[in-house]
Coordinates of C-alpha atoms and ligand atoms in Angstrom, one line a residue:
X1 CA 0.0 0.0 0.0
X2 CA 1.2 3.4 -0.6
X3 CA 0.2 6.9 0.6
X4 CA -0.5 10.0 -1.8
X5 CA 0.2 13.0 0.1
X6 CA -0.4 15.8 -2.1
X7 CA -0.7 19.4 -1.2
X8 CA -2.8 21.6 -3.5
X9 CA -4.5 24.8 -3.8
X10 CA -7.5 25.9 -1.6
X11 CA -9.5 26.7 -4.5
X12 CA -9.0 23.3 -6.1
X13 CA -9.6 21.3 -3.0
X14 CA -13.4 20.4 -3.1
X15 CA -13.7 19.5 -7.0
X16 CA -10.8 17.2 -6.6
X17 CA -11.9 15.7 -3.1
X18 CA -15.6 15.1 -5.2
X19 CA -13.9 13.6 -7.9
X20 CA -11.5 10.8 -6.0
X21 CA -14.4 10.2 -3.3
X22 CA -16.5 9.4 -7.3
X23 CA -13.7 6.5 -7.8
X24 CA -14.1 5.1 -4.1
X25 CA -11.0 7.2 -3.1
X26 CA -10.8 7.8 0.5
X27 CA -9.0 11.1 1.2
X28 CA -8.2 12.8 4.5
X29 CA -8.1 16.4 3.9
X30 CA -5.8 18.8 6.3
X31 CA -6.1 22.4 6.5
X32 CA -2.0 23.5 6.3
X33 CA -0.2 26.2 5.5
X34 CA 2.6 26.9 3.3
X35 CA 6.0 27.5 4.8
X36 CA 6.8 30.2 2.3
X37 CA 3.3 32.4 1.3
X38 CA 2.2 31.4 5.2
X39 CA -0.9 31.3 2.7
X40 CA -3.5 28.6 3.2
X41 CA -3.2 25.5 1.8
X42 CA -4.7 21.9 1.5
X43 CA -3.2 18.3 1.8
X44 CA -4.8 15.0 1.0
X45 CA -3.9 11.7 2.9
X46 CA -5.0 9.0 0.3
X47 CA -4.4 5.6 0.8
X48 CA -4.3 3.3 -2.0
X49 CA -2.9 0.4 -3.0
X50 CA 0.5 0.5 -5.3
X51 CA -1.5 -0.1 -8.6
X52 CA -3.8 2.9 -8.2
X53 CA -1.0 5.2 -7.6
X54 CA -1.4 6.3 -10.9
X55 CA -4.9 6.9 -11.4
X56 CA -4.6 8.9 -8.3
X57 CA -2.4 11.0 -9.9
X58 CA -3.9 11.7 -13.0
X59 CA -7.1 12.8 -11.3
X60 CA -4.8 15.2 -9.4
X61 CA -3.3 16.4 -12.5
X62 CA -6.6 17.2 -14.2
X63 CA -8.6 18.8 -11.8
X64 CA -5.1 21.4 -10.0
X65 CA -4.3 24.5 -11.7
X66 CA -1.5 26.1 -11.6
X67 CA -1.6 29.6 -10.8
X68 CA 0.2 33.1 -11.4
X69 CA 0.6 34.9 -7.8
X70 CA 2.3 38.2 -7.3
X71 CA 4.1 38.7 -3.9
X72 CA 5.8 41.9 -2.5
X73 CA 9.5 41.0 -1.9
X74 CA 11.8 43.4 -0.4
X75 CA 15.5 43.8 -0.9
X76 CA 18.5 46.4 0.8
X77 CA 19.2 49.2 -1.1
X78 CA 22.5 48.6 -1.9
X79 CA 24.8 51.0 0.2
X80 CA 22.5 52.1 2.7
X81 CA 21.2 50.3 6.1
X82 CA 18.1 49.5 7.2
X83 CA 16.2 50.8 4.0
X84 CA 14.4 47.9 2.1
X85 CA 12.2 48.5 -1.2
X86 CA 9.5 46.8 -2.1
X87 CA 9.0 45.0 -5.4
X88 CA 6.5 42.9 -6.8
X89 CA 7.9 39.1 -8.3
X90 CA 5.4 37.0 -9.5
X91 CA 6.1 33.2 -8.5
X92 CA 4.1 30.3 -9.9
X93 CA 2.2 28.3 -7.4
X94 CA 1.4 24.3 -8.1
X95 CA -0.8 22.3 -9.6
X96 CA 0.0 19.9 -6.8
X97 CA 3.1 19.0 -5.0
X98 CA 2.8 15.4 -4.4
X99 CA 4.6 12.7 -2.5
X100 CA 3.9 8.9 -2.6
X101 CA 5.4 6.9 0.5
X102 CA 5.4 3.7 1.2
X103 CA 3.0 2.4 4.0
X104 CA 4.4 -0.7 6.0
X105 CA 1.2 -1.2 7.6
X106 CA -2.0 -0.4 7.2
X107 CA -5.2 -1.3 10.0
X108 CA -8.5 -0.1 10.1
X109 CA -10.1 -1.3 13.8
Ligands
2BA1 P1 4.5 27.7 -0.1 O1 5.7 27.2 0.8 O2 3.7 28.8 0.5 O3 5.1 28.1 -1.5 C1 4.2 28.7 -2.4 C2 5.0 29.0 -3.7 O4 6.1 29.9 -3.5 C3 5.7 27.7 -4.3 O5 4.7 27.0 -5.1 C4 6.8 28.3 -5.1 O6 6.4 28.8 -6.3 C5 7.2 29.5 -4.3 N1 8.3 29.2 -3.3 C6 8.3 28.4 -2.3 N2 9.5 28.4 -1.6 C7 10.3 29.2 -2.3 C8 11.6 29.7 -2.1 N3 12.4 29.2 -1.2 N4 12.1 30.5 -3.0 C9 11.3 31.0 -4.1 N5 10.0 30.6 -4.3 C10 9.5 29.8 -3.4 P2 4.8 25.4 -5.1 O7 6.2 25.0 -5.4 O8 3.8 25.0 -6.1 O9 4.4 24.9 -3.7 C11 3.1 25.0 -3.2 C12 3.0 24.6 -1.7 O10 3.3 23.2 -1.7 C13 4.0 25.3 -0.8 O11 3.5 26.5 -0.3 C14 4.2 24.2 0.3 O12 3.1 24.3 1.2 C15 4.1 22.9 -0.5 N6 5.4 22.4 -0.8 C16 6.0 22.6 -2.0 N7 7.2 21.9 -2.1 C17 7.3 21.3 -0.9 C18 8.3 20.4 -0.3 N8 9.4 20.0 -1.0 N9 8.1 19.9 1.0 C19 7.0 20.3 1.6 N10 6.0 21.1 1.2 C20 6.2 21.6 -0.1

């Protein structure tokens, strides 16, 4: 058995939960937080045996957008102290970022 852990957008959460829960997916769903944006974000836990790994990953694929974001970064003004100015970089955020683990044992009780 193997565990899909893939962290996705907010926005893309519910269609894609609908969609594996269609094809007797099971999915956990955590409310998280990305290190970086400290935006909100939301990982699956789906547990599935080795062969549907795939399938799994296709629905993911299909149903995540990627999407354009523009963030305010600041650097130093070079040859000064303490003065920063802010500039807008647009960064590309996933799709999905997924990670399949193995699971050494699974239970339900
Ligand atoms: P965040 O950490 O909030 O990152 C959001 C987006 O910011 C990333 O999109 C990427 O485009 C950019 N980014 C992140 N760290 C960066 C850095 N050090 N320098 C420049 N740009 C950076 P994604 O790569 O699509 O990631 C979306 C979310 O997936 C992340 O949210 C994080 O929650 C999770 N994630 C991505 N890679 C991960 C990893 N290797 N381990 C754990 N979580 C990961």
């Amino acid at each position: 058995m193997k565990l899909v852990i893939a962290i996705v957008q907010d926005d893309d959460a519910s269609n894609l939960i609908g969609k594996l829960n269609k094809e007797s997916f099971r999915v956990t769903k955590l409310a998280t937080t990305g290190g970086f944006l400290r935006a909100g974000n939301t990982t699956l836990l789906v547990g599935v045996e080795e062969e549907k790994v795939d399938r799994v990953i296709e629905i993911i694929k299909k149903l995540c957008e990627s999407r354009k974001q523009v963030i305010t970064s600041t650097t130093p003004v070079t040859g000064t102290t303490g003065v920063y100015v802010p500039y807008p970089v647009e960064i590309s955020v996933g799709g999905a970022t997924i990670f399949v683990v193995d699971v050494d044992r699974f239970e339900k009780i």
